[in-house]
Coordinates of C-alpha atoms in Angstrom, one line a residue:
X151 CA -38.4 33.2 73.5
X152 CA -34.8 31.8 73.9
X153 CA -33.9 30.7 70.2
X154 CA -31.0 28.3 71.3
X155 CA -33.5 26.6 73.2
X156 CA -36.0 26.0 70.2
X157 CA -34.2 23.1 68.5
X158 CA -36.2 23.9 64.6
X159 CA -35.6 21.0 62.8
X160 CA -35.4 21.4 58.9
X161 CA -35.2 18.9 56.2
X162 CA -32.4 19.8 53.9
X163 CA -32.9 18.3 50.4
X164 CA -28.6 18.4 50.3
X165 CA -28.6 15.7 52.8
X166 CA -32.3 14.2 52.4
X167 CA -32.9 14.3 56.2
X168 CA -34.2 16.9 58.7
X169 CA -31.0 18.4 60.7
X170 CA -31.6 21.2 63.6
X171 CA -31.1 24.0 62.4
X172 CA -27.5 25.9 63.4
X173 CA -26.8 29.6 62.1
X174 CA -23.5 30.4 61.2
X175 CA -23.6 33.5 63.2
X176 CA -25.9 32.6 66.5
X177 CA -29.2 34.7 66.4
X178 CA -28.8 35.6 62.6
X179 CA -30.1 34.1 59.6
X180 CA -29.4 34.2 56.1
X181 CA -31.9 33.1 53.7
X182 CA -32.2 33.6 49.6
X183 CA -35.0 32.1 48.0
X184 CA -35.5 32.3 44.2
X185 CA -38.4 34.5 43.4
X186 CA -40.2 34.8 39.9
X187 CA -39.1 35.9 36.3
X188 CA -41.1 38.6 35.5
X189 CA -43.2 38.5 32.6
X190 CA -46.7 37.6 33.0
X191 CA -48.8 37.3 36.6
X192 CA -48.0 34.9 38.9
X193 CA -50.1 32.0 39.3
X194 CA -50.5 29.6 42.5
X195 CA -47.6 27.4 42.0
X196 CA -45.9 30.7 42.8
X197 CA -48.0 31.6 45.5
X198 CA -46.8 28.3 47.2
X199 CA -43.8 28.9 47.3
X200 CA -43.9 32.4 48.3
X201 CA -45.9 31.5 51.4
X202 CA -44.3 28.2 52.3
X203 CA -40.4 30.3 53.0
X204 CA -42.9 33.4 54.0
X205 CA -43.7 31.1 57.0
X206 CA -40.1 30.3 57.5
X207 CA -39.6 33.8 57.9
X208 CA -41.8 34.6 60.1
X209 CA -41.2 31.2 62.5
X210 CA -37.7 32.4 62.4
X211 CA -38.5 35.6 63.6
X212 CA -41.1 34.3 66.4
X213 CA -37.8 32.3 67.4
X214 CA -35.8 36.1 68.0
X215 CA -33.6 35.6 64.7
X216 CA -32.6 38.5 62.9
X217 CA -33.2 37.0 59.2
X218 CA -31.8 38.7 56.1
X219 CA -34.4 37.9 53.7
X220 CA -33.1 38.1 50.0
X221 CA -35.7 37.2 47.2
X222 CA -35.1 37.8 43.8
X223 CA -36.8 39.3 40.8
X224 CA -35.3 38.3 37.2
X225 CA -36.1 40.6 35.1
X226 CA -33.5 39.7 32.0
X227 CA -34.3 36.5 30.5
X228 CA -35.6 34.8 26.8
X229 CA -39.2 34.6 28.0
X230 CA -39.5 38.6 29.0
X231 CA -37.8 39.1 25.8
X232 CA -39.9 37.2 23.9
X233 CA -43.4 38.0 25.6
X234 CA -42.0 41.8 25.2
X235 CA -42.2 41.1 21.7
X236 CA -45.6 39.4 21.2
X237 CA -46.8 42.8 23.1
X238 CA -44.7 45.9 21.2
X239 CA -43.0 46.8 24.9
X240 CA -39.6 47.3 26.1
X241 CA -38.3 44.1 28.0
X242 CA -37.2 45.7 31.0
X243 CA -40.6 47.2 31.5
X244 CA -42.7 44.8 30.7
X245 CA -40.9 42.6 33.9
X246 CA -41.0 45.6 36.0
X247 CA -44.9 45.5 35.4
X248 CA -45.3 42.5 36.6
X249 CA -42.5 42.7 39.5
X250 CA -45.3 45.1 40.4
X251 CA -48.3 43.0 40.0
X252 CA -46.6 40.4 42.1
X253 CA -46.0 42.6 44.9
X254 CA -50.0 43.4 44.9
X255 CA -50.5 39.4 45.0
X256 CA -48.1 39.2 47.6
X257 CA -49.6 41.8 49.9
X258 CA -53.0 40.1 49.5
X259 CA -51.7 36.9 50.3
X260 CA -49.9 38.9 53.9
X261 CA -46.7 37.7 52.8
X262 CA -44.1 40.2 54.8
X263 CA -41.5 42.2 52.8
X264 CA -38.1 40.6 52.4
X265 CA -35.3 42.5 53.4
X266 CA -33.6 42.6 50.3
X267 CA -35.5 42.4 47.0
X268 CA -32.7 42.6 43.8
X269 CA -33.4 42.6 40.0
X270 CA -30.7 40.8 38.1
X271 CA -30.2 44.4 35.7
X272 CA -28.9 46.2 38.9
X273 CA -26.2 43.5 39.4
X274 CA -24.4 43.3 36.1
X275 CA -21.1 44.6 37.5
X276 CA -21.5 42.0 40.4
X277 CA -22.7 39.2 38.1
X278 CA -19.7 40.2 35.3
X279 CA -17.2 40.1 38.1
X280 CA -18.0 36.6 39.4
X281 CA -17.9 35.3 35.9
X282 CA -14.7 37.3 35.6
X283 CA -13.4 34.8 38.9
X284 CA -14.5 31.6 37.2
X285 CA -12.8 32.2 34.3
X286 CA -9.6 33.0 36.1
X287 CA -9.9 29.7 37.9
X288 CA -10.5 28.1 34.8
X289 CA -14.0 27.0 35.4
X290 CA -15.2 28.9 32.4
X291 CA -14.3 29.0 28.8
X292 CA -15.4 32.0 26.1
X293 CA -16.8 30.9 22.9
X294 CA -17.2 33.7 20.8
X295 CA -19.2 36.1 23.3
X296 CA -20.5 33.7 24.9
X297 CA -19.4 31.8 28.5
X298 CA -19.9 28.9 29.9
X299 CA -19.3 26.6 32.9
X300 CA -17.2 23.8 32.6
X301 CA -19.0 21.2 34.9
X302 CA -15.9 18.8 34.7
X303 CA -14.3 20.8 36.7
X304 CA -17.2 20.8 39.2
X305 CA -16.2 17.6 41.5
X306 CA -19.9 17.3 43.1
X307 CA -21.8 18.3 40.4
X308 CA -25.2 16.6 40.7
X309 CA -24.7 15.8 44.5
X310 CA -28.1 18.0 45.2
X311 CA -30.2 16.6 42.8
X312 CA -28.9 13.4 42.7
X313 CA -28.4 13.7 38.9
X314 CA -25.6 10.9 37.3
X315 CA -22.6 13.4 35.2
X316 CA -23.8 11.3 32.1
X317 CA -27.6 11.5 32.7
X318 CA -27.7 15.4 32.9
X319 CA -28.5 17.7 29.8
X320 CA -27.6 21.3 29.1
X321 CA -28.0 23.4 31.9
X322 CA -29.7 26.4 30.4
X323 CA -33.5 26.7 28.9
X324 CA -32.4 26.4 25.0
X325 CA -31.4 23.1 22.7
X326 CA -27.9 21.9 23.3
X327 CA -24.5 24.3 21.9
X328 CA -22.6 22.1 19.8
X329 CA -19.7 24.5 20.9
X330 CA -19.8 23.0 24.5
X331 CA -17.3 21.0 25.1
X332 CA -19.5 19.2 27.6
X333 CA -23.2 18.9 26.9
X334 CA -24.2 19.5 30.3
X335 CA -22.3 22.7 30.3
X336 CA -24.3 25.9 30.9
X337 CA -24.4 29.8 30.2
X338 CA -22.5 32.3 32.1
X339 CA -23.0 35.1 29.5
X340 CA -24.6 35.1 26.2
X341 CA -23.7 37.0 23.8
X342 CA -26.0 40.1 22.5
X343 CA -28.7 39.2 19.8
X344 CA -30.1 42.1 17.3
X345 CA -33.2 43.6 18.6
X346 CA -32.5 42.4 22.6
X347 CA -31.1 44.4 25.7
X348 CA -27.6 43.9 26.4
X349 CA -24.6 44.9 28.7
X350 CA -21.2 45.5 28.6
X351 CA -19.0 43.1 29.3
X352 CA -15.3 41.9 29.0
X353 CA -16.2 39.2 26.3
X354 CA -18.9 42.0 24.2
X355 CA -22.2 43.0 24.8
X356 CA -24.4 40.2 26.1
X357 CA -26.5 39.3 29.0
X358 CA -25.9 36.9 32.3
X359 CA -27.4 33.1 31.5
X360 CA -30.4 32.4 34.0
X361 CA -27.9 30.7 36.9
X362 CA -25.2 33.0 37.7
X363 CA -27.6 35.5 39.1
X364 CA -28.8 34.0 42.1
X365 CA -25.2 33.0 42.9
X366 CA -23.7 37.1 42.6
X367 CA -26.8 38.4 44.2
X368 CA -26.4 35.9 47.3
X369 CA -22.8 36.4 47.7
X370 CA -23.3 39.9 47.4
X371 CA -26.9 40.8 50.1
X372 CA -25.4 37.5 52.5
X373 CA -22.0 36.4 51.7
X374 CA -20.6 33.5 49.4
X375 CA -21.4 31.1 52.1
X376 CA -25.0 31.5 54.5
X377 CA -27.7 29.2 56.2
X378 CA -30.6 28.6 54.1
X379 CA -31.1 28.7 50.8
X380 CA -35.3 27.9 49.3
X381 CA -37.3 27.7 46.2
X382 CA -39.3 25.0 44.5
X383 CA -38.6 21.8 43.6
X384 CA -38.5 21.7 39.9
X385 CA -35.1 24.3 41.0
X386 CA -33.1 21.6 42.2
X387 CA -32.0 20.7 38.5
X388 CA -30.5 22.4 37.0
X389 CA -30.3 25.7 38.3
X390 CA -29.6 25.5 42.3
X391 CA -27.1 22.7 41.1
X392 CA -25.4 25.0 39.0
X393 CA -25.7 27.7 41.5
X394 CA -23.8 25.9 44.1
X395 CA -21.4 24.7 40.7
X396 CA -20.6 28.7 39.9
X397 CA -20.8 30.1 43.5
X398 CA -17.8 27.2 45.0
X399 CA -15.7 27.5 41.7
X400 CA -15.5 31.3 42.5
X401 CA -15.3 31.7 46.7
X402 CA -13.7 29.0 47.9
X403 CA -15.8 29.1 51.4
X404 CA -18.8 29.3 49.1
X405 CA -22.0 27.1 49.8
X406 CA -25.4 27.0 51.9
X407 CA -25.9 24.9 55.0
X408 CA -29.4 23.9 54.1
X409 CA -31.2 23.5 51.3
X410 CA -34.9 23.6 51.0
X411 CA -37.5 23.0 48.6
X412 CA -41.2 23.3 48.9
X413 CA -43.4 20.5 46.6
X414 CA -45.5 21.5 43.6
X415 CA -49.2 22.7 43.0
X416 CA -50.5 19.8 41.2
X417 CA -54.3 20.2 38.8
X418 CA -55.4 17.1 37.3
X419 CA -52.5 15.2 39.0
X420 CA -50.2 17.2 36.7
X421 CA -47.6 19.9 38.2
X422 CA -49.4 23.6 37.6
X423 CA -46.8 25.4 35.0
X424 CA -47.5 28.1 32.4
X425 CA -45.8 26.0 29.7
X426 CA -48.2 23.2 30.4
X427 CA -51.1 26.1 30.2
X428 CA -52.8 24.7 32.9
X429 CA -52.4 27.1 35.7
X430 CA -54.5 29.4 37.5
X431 CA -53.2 32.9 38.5
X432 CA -53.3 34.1 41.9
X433 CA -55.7 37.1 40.9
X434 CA -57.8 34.9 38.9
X435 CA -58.6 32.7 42.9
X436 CA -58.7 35.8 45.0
X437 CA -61.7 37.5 43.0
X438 CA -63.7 35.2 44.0
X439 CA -61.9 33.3 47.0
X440 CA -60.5 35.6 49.7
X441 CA -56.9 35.8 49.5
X442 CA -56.4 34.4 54.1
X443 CA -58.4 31.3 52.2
X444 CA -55.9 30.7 49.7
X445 CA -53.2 30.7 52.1
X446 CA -55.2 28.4 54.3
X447 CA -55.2 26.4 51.4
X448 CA -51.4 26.4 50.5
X449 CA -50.9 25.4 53.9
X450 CA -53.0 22.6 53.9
X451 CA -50.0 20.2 53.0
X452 CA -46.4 19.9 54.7
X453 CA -44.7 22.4 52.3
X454 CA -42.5 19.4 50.6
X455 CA -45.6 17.5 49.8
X456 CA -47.5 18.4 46.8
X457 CA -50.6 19.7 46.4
X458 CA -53.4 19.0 44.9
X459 CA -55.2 22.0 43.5
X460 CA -59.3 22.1 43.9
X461 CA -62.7 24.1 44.6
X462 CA -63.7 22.1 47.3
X463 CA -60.3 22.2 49.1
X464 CA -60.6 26.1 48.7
X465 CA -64.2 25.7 50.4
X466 CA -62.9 23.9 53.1
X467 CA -60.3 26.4 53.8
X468 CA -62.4 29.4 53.6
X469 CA -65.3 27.9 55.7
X470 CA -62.4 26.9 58.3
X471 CA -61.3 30.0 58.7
X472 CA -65.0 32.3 58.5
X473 CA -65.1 29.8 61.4
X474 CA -61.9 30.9 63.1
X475 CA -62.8 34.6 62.4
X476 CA -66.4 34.3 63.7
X477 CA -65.6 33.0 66.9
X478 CA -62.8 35.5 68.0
X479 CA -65.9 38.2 66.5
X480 CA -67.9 36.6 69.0
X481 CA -65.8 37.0 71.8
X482 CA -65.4 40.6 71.1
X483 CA -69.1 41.2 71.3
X484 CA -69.3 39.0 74.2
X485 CA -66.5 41.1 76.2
X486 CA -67.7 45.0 75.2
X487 CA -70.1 44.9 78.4
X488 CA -67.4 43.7 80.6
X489 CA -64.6 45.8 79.8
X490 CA -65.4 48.5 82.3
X491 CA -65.3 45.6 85.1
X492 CA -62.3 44.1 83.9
X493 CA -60.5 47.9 84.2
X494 CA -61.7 48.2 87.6
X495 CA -60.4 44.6 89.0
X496 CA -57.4 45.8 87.4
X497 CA -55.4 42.5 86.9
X498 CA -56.4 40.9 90.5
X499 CA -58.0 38.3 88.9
X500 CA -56.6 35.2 88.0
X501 CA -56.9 32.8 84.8
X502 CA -59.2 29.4 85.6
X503 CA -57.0 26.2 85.6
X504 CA -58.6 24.8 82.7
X505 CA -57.7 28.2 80.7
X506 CA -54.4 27.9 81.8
X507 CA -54.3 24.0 80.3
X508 CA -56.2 25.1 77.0
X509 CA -53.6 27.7 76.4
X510 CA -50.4 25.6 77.5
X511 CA -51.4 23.2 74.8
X512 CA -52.4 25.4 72.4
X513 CA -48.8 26.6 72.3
X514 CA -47.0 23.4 72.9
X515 CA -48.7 22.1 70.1
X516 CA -48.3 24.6 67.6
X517 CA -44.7 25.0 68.6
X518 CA -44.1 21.2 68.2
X519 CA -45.7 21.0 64.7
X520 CA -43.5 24.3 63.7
X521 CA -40.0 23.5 65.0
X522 CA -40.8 19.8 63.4
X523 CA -39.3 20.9 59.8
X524 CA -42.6 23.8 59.8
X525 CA -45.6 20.9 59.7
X526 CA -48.7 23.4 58.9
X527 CA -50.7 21.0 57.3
X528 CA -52.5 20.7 60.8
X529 CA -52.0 23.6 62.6
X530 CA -55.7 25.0 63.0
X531 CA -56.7 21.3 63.8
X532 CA -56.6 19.8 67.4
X533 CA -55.4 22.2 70.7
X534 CA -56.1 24.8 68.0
X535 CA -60.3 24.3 67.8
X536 CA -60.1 23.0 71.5
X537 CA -58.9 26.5 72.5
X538 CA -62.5 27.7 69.8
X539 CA -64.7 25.5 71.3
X540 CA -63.6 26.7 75.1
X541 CA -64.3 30.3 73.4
X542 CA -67.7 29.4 72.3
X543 CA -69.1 27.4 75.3
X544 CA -67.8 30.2 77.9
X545 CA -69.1 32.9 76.2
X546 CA -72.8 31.2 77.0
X547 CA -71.9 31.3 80.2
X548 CA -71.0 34.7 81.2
X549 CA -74.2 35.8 81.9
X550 CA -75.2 33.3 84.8
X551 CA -71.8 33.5 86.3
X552 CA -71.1 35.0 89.4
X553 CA -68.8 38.3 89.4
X554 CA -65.9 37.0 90.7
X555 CA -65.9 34.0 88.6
X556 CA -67.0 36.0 85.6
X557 CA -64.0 38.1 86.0
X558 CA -62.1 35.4 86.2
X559 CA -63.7 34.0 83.0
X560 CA -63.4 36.8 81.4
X561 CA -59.5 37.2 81.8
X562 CA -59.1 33.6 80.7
X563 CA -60.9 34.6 77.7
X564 CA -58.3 37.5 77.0
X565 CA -55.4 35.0 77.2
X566 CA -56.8 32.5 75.1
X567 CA -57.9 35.0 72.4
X568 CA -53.9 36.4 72.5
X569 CA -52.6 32.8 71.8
X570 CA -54.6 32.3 69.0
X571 CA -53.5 35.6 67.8
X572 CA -50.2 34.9 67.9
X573 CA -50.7 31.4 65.9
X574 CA -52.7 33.6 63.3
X575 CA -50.2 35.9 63.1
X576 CA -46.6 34.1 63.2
X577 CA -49.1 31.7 60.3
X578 CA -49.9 34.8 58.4
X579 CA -53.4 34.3 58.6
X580 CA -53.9 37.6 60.9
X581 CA -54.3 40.8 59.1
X582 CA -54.6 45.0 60.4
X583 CA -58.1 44.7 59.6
X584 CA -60.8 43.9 62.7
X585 CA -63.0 40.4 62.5
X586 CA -65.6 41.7 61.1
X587 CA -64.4 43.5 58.1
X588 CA -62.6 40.3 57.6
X589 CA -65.7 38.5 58.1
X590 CA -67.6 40.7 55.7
X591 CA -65.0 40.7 52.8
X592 CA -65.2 36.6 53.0
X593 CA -68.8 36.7 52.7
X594 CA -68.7 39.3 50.0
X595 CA -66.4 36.6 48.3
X596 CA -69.4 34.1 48.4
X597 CA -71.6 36.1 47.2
X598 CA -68.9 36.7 44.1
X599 CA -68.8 32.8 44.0
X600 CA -72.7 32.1 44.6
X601 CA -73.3 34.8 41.8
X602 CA -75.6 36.4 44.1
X603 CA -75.8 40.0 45.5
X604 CA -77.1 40.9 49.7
X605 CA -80.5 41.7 47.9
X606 CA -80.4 38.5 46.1
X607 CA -80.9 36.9 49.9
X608 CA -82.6 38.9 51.2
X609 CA -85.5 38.2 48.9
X610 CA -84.9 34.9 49.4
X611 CA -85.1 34.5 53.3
X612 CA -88.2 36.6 52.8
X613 CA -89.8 34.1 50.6
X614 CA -89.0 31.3 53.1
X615 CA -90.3 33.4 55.9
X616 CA -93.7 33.9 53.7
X617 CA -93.7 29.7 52.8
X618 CA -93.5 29.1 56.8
X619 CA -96.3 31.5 58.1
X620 CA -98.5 29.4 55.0
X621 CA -96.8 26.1 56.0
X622 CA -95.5 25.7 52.8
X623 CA -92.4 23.8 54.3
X624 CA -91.5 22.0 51.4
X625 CA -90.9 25.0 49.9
X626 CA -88.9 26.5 52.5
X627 CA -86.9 23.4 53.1
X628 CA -86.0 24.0 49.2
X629 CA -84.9 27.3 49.6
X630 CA -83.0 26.7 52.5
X631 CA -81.3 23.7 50.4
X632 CA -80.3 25.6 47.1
X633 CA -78.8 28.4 49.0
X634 CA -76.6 25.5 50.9
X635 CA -75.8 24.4 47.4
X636 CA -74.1 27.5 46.8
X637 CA -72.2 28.0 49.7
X638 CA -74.7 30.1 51.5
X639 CA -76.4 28.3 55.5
X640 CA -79.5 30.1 56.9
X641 CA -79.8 30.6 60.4
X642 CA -82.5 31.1 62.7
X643 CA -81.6 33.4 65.3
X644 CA -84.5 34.1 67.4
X645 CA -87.0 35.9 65.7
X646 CA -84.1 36.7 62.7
X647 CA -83.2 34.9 60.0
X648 CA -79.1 35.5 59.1
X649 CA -77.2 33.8 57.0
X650 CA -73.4 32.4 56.8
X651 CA -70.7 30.9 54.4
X652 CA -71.1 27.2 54.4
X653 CA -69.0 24.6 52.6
X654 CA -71.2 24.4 49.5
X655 CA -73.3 20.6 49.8
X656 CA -76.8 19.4 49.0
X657 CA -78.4 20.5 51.9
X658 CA -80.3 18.0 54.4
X659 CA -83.8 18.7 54.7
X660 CA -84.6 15.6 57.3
X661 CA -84.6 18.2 60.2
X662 CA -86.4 21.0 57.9
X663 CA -88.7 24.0 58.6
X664 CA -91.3 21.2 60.2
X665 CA -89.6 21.4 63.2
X666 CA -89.4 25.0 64.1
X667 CA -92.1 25.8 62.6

């Protein structure tokens, strides 16, 4: 795929409209987003933003980029120190604990390895030095130990967020320093505290405020100027606007092209935090929701919109994509008998028109929703389950075809599975492991959720078998119906009785047992 022919549009918050996206160096990318501070485990606000510039990354590399991925760990700030203190551990590693613990979420959740991963305590000597710049250009003052940024001298301060100069408070995540000489001034370097870890510097031993980090570690894994810059949306004030503040008062080419910001988990209409206690940890949804369905679910809204955090929206995505999974695992059964006639016609035959149209707007679709600023909230909708729905109703046919026809079927069938792949994949919804040990692990999840065990229904499609051979179908219409309740759909299959995940509903019993009976 020609890049320079893919015009990806972007919205960049700096400009509030979506501009096509133009790297400074054609076929690179640079991109920093602002990844977690380190001290307890990461919850699904954090998820969301980890997958929402994870997609970026991986559209970008479906369009032949080469993308320089730089996310950040902090691992020095007050709420390490003070969390290492409720817990009797060093601060540095108590963070590196949980830099660790995020690293599992993020592998459950297939999020790929950025390039570069930095920890602000292996940059002091780059994050002294640019403080070192500012002060020489007289952006910074020293106040015994301590430095700060002199936003005066910051001409577009507030032009990202849209903040007014005399609407904006102190830029750092403790009361207002009456040694400021503007309120809205914030810490470069603070000076060293009893009982806290500290570094060198020309001004005494200290640490770097939370801001100037993101600003040295960019300019030093991508350069003082590059082409996208991500995090959340509560980042936008104050800290990417003082990031852009410290990083043009030291390079004077310093900046980012686009700016993008993904919306918030909301619960209860409030935004998910840990300061507002009402969050709930990535680990704490994958033990009993598997982790594909939880990105499903962060994908269910355009990344800048927020999101609404629920059970039911977390059913929805996990039945959607048990459904996904068990259709490709039905095409795989359905193709093992023919593979040893599809060898031997070795690529002679040709795809059937109506493949060919099922797969051209598969991909014109999902490439239209992705260039168009990466719209996901729909992706799996549409050409998507068209392309499912040709799966299912041409596997039933296989049989009664004719050979040359099946062959021709059956290569269609190839071709169509490969498309959806590739949506899966460049989505991060495809992982090394085969449909059905996918599709097992997402039932063993509703079984976790059901509170249930394989035994548990086993006994219980036996007792509906014994209530239909003594026309008890009240009874087995019931069972049948509390199992739905829980998330769990019988199926009669023949002379077998298997069941499914279902999205968990009081079940309707109008077209019950009587009837097949």
């Amino acid at each position: 795929m020609d890049a320079e022919k893919m015009k990806l549009k972007l919205y960049n918050t700096m400009t509030q409209q979506k501009e096509v996206f133009v790297p400074i160096t054609p076929g690179k990318v640079g991109l920093y987003v602002c990844g977690i501070t380190a001290y307890d485990l990461s919850h699904i606000g954090h998820a969301r933003a980890a997958v929402s510039f994870d997609v970026l990354f991986r559209y970008l590399k479906h369009l032949e980029y080469d993308v320089n991925f730089v996310r950040n760990f902090t691992d020095v700030d007050d709420k390490i120190i003070i969390r290492a203190k409720e817990s009797g551990e060093n601060p540095l590693e108590l963070s590196n604990r949980f830099c660790e613990e995020y690293l599992k979420d993020m592998g459950a959740l297939q999020c790929l390895l950025p390039t570069h991963q930095p920890r602000v305590s292996d940059h002091m000597d780059h994050i002294i030095k640019m403080i070192e710049t500012i002060i020489e250009k007289d952006c910074g003052y020293v106040v015994e130990g301590d430095v700060f940024f002199s936003v005066d001298k910051s001409p577009n301060y507030g032009k990202l967020s849209g903040q007014r100069m005399e609407h904006t408070r102190a830029g750092e995540r403790v009361a207002v320093d009456s040694r400021k000489r503007n309120p809205a001034d914030f810490a470069l370097w603070k000076a060293a505290k009893p009982d806290e870890p500290s570094w060198e510097s020309p001004w005494g031993p200290g640490r770097p405020g939370w801001h100037i980090e993101c600003s040295a570690m960019s300019a030093h894994y991508l350069s003082p100027r590059f082409d996208i810059h991500g995090g959340g949306a509560d980042l936008k004030f104050p800290h990417h606007e003082n990031e852009i503040a410290q990083t043009c008062a030291a390079c004077e080419d310093g900046g980012v092209n686009y700016w993008l910001h993904n919306g918030h988990v909301t619960i209860n209409n409030e935004k998910m935090a840990k300061s507002k206690k009402n969050f709930k940890t990535i680990r704490e949804i994958t033990e009993s929701y598997h982790p594909l369905a939880l990105r499903h679910f962060l994908m269910s809204a355009h990344y800048r919109s927020p999101l609404s955090f629920s059970a039911s929206q977390l059913d929805s995505s996990s039945e959607a994509l048990y459904y996904v999974y068990q259709t490709l695992q039905d095409l795989e059964d359905a193709l093992l008998p023919y593979r040893e006639a599809m060898a031997e016609d070795g690529g002679k035959a040709q795809q059937t028109a109506e493949a060919k149209d099922v797969i051209n707007k598969l991909k014109s679709e999902f490439e239209a929703k992705m260039l168009d600023d990466l719209n996901t909230a729909h992706i799996l909708t549409g050409a998507y389950q068209e392309a499912l729905k040709f799966i299912n109703a041409s596997i039933g046919k296989l049989k009664k075809m004719q050979k040359k026809q099946r062959v021709s079927m059956l290569v269609s069938l190839v071709e169509i599975e490969k498309a959806a792949r590739e949506v899966l994949d460049v989505l991060g919804l495809l992982t090394t492991l085969s449909y059905a040990e996918i599709l097992k692990e997402m039932k063993q999840k509703t079984l976790t959720r059901a509170g249930l065990s394989e035994e548990d229904i086993a006994q219980k499609i036996e007792e509906r078998i014994m209530a239909r051979k003594n026309k008890e179908f009240e009874k087995s219409d019931q069972i049948r119906a509390e199992l739905t309740v829980q998330g769990i759909a019988l199926m009669d299959i023949g002379k077998e009785t298997v069941w499914r995940p279902c999205f968990p509903s009081q079940a309707d019993s109008s077209d019950g047992d009587k009837s097949t009976s």
